[in-house]
Short mmCIF file of C-alpha atoms in Angstrom, two decimals:
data_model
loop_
_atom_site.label_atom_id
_atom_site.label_comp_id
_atom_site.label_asym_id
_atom_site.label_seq_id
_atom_site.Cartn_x
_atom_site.Cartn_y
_atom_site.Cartn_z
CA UNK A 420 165.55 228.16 224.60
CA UNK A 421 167.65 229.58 221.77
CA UNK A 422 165.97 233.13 220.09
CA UNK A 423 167.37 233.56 216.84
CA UNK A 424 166.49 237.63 215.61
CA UNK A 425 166.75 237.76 211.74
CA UNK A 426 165.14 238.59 209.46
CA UNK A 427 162.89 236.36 206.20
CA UNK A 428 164.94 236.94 203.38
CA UNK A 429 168.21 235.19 202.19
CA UNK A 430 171.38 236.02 204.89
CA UNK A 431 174.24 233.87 204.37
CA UNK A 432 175.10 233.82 207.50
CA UNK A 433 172.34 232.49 209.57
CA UNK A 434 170.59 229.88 207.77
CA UNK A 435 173.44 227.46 208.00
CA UNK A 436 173.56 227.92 211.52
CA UNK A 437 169.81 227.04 211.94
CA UNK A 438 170.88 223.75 209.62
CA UNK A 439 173.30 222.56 212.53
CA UNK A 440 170.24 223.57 215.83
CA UNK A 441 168.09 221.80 213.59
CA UNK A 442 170.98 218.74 213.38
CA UNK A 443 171.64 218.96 216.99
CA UNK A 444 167.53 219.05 217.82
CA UNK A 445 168.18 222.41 220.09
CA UNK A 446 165.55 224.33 221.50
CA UNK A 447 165.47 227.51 219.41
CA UNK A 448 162.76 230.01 217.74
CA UNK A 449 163.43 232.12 214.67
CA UNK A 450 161.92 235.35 215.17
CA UNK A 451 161.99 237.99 212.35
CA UNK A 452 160.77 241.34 211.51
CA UNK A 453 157.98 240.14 208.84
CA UNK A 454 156.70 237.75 211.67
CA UNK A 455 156.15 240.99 212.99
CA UNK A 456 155.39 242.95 210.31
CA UNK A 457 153.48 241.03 207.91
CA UNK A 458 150.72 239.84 210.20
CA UNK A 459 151.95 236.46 209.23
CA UNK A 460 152.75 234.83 212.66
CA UNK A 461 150.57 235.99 215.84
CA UNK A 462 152.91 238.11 218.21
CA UNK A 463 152.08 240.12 221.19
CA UNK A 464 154.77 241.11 223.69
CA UNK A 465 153.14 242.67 227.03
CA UNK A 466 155.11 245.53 227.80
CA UNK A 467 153.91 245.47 231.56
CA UNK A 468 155.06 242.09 232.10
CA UNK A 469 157.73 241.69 229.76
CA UNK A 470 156.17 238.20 228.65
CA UNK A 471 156.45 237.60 224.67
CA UNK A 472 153.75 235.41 223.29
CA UNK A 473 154.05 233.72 220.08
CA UNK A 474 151.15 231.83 218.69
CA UNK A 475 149.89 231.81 221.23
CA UNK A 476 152.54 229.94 223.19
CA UNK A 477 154.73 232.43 225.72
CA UNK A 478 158.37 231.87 225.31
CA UNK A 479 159.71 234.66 227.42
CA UNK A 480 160.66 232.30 230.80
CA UNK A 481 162.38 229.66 228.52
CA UNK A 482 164.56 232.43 226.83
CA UNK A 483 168.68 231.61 228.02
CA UNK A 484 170.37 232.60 224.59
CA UNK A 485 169.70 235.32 221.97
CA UNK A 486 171.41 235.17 218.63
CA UNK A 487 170.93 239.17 217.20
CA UNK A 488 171.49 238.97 213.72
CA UNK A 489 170.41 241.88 211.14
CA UNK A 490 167.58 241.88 213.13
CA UNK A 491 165.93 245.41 211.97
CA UNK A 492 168.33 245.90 208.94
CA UNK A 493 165.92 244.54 206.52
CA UNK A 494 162.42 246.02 207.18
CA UNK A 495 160.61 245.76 203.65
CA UNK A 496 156.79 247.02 203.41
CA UNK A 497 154.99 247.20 200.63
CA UNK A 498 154.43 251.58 200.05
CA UNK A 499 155.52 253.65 197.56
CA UNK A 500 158.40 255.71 197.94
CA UNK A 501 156.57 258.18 197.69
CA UNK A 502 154.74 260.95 199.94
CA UNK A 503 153.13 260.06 202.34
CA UNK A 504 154.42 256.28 202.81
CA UNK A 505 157.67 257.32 201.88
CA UNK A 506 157.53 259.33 205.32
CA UNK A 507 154.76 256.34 207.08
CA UNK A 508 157.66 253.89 206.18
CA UNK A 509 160.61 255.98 208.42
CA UNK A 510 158.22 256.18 211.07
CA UNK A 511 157.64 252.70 211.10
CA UNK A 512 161.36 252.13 210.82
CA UNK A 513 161.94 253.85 214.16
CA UNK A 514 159.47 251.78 215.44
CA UNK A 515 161.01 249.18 214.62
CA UNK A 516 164.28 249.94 216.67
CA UNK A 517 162.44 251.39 219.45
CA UNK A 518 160.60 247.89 219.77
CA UNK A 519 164.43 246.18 219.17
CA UNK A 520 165.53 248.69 222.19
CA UNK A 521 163.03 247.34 224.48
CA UNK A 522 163.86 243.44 223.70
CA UNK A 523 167.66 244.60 224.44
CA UNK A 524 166.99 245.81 228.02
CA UNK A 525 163.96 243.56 228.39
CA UNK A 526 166.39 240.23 228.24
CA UNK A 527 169.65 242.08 229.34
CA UNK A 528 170.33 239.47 231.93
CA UNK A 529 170.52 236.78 229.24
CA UNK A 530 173.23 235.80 227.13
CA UNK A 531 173.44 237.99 223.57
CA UNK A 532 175.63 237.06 220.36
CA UNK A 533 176.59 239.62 220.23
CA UNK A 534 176.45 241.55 223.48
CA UNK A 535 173.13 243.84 223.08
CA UNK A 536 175.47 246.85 223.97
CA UNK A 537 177.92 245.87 221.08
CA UNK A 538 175.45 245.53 218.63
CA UNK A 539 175.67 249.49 217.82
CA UNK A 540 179.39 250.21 217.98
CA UNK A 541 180.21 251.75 214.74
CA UNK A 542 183.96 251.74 212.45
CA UNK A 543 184.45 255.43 214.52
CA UNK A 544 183.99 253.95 218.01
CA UNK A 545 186.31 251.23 217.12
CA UNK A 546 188.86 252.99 215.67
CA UNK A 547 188.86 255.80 218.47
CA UNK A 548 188.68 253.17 221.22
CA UNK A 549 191.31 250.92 219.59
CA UNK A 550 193.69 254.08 219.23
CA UNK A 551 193.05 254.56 223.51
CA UNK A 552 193.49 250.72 223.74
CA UNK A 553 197.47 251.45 222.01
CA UNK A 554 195.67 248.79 219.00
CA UNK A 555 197.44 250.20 215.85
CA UNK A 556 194.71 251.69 213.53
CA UNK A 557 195.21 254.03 210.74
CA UNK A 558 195.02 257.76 211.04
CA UNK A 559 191.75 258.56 210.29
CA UNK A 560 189.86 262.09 209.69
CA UNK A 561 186.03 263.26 208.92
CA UNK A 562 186.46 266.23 207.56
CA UNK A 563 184.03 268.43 204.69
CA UNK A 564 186.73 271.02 203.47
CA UNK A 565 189.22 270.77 200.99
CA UNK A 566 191.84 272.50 202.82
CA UNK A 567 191.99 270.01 205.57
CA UNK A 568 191.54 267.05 202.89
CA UNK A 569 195.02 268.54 201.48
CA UNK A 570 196.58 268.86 204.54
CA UNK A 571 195.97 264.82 205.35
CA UNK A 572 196.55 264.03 201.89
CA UNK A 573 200.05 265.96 202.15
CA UNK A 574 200.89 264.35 205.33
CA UNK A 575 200.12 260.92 204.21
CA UNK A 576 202.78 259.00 202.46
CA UNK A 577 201.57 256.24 201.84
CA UNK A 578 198.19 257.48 200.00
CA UNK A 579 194.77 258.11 201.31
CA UNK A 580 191.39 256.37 201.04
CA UNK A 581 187.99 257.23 201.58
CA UNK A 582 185.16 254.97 202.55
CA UNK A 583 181.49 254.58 204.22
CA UNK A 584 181.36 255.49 207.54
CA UNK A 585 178.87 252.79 208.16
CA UNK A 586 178.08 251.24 205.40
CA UNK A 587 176.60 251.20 201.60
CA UNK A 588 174.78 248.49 200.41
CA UNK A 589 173.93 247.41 196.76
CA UNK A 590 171.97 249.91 194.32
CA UNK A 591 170.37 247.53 192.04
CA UNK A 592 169.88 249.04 188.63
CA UNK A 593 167.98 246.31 186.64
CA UNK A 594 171.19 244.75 185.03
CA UNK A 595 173.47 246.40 187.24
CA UNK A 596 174.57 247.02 190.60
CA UNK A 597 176.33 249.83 191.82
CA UNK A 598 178.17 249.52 195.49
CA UNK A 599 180.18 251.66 197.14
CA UNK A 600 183.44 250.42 198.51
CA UNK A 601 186.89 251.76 200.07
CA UNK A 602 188.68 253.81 197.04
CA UNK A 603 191.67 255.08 196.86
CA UNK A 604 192.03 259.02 196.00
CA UNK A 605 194.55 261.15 194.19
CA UNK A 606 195.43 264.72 194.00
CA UNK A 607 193.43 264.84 190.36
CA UNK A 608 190.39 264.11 192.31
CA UNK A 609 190.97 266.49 195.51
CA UNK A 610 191.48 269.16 192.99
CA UNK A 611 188.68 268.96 191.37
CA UNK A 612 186.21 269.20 194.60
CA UNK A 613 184.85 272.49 195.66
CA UNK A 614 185.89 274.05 198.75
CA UNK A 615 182.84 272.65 200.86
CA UNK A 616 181.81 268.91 200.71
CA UNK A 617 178.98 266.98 202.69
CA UNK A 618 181.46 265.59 205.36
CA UNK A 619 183.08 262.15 204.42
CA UNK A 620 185.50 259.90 206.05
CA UNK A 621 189.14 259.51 204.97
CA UNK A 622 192.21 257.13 206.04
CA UNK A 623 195.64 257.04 205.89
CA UNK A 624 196.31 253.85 203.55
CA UNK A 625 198.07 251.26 204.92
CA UNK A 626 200.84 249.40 202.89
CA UNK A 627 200.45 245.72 203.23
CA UNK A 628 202.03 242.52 203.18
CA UNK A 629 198.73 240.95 203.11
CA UNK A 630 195.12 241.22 204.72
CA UNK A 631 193.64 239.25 207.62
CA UNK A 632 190.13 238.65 208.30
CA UNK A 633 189.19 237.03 211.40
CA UNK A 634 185.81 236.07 212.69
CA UNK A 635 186.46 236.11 216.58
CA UNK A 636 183.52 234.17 218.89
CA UNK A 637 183.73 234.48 222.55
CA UNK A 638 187.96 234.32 222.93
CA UNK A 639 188.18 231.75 220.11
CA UNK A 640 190.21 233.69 216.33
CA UNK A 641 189.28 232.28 213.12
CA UNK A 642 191.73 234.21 210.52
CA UNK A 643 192.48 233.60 207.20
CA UNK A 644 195.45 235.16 204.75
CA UNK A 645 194.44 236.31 202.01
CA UNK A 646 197.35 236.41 199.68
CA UNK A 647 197.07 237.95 196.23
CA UNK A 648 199.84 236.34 193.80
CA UNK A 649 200.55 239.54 191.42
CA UNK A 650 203.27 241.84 191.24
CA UNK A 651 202.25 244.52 189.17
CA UNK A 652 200.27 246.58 192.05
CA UNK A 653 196.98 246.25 189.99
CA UNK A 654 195.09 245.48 192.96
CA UNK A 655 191.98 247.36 194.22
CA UNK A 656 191.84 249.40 197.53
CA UNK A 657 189.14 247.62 198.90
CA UNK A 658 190.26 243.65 198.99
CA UNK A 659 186.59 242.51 198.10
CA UNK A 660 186.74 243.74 194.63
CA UNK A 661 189.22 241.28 194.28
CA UNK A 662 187.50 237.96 195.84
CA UNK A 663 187.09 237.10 192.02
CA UNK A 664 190.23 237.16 191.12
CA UNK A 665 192.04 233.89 190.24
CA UNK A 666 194.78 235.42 191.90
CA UNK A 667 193.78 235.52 195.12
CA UNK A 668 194.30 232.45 197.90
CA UNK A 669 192.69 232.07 201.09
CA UNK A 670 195.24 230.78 204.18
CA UNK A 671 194.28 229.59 207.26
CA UNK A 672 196.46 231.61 209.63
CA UNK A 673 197.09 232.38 213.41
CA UNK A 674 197.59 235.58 214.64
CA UNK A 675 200.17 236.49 217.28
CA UNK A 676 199.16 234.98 220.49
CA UNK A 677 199.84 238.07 222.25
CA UNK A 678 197.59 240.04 219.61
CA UNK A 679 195.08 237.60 220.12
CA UNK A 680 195.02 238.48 223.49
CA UNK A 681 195.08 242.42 223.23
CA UNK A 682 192.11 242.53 220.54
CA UNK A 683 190.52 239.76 223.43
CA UNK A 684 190.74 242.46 226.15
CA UNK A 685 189.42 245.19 223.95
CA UNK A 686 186.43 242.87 222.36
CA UNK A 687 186.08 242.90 225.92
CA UNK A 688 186.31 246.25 227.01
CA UNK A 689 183.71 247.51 224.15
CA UNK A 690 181.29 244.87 225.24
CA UNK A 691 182.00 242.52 221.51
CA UNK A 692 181.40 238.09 222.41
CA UNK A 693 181.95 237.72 218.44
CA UNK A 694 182.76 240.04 216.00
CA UNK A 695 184.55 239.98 212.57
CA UNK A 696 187.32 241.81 212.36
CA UNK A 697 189.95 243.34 208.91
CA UNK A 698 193.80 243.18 210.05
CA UNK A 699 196.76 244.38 207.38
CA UNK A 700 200.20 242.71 208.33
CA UNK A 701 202.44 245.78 207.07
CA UNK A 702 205.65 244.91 205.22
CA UNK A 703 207.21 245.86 209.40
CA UNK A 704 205.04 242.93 210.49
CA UNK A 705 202.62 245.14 212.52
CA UNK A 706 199.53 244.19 212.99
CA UNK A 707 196.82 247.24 211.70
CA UNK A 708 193.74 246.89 213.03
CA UNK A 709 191.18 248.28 209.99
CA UNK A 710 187.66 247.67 211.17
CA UNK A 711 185.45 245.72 213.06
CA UNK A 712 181.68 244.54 212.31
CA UNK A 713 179.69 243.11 215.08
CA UNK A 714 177.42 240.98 212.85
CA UNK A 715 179.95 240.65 209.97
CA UNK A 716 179.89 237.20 207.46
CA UNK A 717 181.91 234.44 208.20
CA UNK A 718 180.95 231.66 205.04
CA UNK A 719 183.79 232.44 203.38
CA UNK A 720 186.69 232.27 205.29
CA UNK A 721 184.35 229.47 206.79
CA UNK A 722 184.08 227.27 203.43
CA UNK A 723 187.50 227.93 202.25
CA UNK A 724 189.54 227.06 205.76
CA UNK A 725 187.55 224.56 206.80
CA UNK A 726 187.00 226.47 209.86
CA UNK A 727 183.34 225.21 210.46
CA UNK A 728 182.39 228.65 211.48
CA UNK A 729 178.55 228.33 211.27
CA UNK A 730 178.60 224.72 213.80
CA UNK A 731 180.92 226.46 216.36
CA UNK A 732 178.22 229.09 216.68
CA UNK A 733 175.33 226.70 216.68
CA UNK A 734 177.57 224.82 219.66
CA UNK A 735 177.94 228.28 221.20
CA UNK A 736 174.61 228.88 221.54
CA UNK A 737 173.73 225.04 222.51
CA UNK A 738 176.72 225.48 225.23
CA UNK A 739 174.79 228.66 226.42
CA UNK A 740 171.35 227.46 226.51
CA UNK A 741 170.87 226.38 230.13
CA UNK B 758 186.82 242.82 188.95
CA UNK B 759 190.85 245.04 188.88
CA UNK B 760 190.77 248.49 188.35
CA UNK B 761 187.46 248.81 187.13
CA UNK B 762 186.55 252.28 186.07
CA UNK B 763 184.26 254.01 188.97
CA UNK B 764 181.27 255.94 187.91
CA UNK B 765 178.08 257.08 189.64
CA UNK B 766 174.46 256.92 189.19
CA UNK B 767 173.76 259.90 191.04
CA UNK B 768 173.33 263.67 189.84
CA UNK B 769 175.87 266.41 190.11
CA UNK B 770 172.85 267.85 192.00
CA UNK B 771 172.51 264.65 194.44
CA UNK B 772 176.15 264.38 195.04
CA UNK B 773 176.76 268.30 195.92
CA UNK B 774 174.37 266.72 198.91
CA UNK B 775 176.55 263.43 199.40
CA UNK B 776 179.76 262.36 200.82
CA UNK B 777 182.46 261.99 198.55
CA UNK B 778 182.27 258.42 198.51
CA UNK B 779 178.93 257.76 196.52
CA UNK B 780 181.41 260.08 193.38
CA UNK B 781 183.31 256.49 193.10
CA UNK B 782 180.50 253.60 192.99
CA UNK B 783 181.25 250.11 190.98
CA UNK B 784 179.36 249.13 188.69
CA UNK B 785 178.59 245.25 188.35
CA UNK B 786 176.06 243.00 186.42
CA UNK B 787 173.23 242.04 189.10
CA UNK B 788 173.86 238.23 188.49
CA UNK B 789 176.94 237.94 189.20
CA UNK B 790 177.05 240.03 192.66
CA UNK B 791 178.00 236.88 194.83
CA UNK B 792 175.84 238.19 197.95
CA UNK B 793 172.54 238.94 195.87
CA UNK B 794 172.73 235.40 193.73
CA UNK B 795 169.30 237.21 192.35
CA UNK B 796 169.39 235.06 189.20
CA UNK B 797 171.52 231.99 190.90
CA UNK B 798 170.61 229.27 192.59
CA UNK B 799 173.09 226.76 194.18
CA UNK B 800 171.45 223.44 193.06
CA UNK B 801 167.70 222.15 191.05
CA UNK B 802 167.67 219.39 194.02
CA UNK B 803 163.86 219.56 195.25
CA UNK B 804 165.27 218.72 198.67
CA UNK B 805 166.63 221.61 199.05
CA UNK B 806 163.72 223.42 198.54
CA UNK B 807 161.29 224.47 200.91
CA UNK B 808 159.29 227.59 202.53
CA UNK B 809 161.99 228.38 204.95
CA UNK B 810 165.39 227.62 202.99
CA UNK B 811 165.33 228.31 199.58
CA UNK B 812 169.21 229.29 199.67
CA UNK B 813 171.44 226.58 200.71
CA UNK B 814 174.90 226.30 201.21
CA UNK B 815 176.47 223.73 202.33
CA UNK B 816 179.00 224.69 205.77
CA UNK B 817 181.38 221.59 203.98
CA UNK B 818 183.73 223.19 200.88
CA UNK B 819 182.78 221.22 198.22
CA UNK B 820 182.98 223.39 195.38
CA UNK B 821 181.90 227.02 194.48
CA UNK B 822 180.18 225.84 191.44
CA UNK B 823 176.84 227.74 190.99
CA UNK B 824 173.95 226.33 188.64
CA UNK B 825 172.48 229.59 186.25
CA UNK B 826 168.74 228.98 185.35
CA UNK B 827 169.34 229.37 181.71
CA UNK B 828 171.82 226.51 181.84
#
């Protein structure tokens, strides 16, 4: 049996994948955190002997393949923010992932998508681990002083950026929505910081030919180009404020085989099956690894290469059922 | 979407408490945030409607065409 661990709400990435199990009539239970949560499905897992019962029906012995995705990102109750749910709703947060902890050594032995122990790695691992692995990254600080901000500004040609060092999600505002993405800074904006800052991550910016995103599944690369047709440098520092532009074109592309085979052995060596992964071909033609996301999207690159991304998963996880 | 001016919705209070990055946020119109499609739905088909799926989109590349509620 197939365990898919989402959550209710709309993710792009999963329900089209559930279209093709559904297609291929594969064995496979959705299990989210409102089934959970909201009383809504009946769910008892008995911690002594690891056996999870769902509806009465215990699935844990036909369990081969677990698909983790955003599992215990999305944990909506229905409390104030205010004291004391505000607080009831953190606890119940960490419950949350303590519960998520136990399923990941509970079913260790099985196959994950992604690994369980890859699930966590974070843009700081990666980068750090890359750097050990000799996969080019950018120079990257955390720093919350404005003297050593200066100092990497001064020693960075090419610019600096600074960006989430997980990740931001969407403040919505009514009629707007306010996100945070990777910005470029100047020496206007360093100046006018105080001395002391809440500490904040910053990169070397990398000049580029053109950016690569690749969704990588078990030894298999999926990248696409994405080539922006302007010349006048009007381009934002984060590519996604960009998608749309009329300028931009998505290309199918392959990556050097023998960088294919390097980012292979470190997927490997940080415990990553799939992953999706942000590459900038400098104007040298080097390869610069920017960051990876364990349970990154993949429709788009998906849709507009006719890569098929969401049925080669669905196969994967067929293929790994026995 | 180029160059758009960055501004915050936070307090100088709340972002003496922040990292630097929530000083430089976008700011877009809720609808049109591809990821949220709050307002958006991809087609009026009833087929494509039920408990489970309410989203849909297809895995083929037929279009990116989107169908607004007040159209």
């Amino acid at each position: 049996m197939i365990v898919v661990l989402s959550y209710d709400w709309y993710e792009q990435g999963t329900d089209p994948v559930i279209d093709w199990l559904i297609y291929h009539k594969a064995n496979f239970v959705k299990i989210t955190i409102q089934d959970l949560l909201n009383k809504r499905e009946n769910c008892k897992i008995n911690i002594n002997t690891g056996e999870i019962w769902i509806n009465g029906k215990e699935i844990s012995k036909d369990i081969n393949v677990i698909w983790f995705r955003r599992f215990e990102d999305d944990v909506r109750l229905n409390l104030s923010d205010k004291f004391p749910s505000k607080q009831a709703e953190f606890e119940v947060d960490h419950e949350i992932r303590e519960l998520t902890k136990f399923l990941f050594s509970r079913f260790k032995e099985k196959k994950w998508m992604p690994h369980y122990k890859g699930i966590d790695v974070n843009k700081l691992d990666v980068l750090y681990y890359a750097n050990k692995a000799k996969i080019k990254v950018p120079t990257t600080v955390v720093c919350n002083n404005k003297n050593d901000l200066i100092t990497f500004f001064k020693n960075s040609l090419t610019g600096i950026i600074i960006k989430p060092i997980r990740h931001s999600g969407y403040f919505i505002k009514e009629k707007n929505t306010y996100s945070i993405y990777t910005n470029s800074i100047d020496e206007k904006f360093i100046n006018s910081l105080p001395e002391n800052f809440t500490a904040t991550l910053f990169q070397e910016k990398v000049k580029s030919k053109f950016e690569i995103r690749v969704f990588y599944l078990d030894g298999e690369f999926f990248a696409t180009a994405i080539i922006i047709n302007n010349n006048n440098n009007n381009t934002e520092a984060d590519i996604k404020l960009s998608f749309e532009s009329k300028d931009i074109n998505w290309i199918p592309y392959k990556l050097p085989t023998k960088y294919e085979q390097e980012m292979h052995a470190f997927f490997q060596s940080i415990n990553l099956n799939t992953c999706s992964f942000d590459v900038i071909l400098t104007p040298d033609n080097e390869n610069i690894l920017l960051e990876i996301n364990p349970v990154g999207q993949y429709s788009a690159p998906s849709n507009r290469c006719n890569y098929n991304i969401e049925e080669k998963i669905a196969n994967w996880l067929i293929k790994n059922d026995k | 979407m180029i160059n758009k001016k960055k501004t915050t919705i936070f307090s100088k209070q709340e972002l003496e408490e922040l990292p630097l990055t929530y000083r430089l946020m976008n700011e877009m119109e809720t609808e049109n945030v591809g990821e949220l499609y709050l307002k958006s739905v991809f087609t009026n088909s009833k087929k494509h409607y039920s408990k489970s799926y309410k989203m849909y989109i297809s895995s083929k590349p037929i279009s990116n065409y989107i169908i607004k509620k007040d159209e």
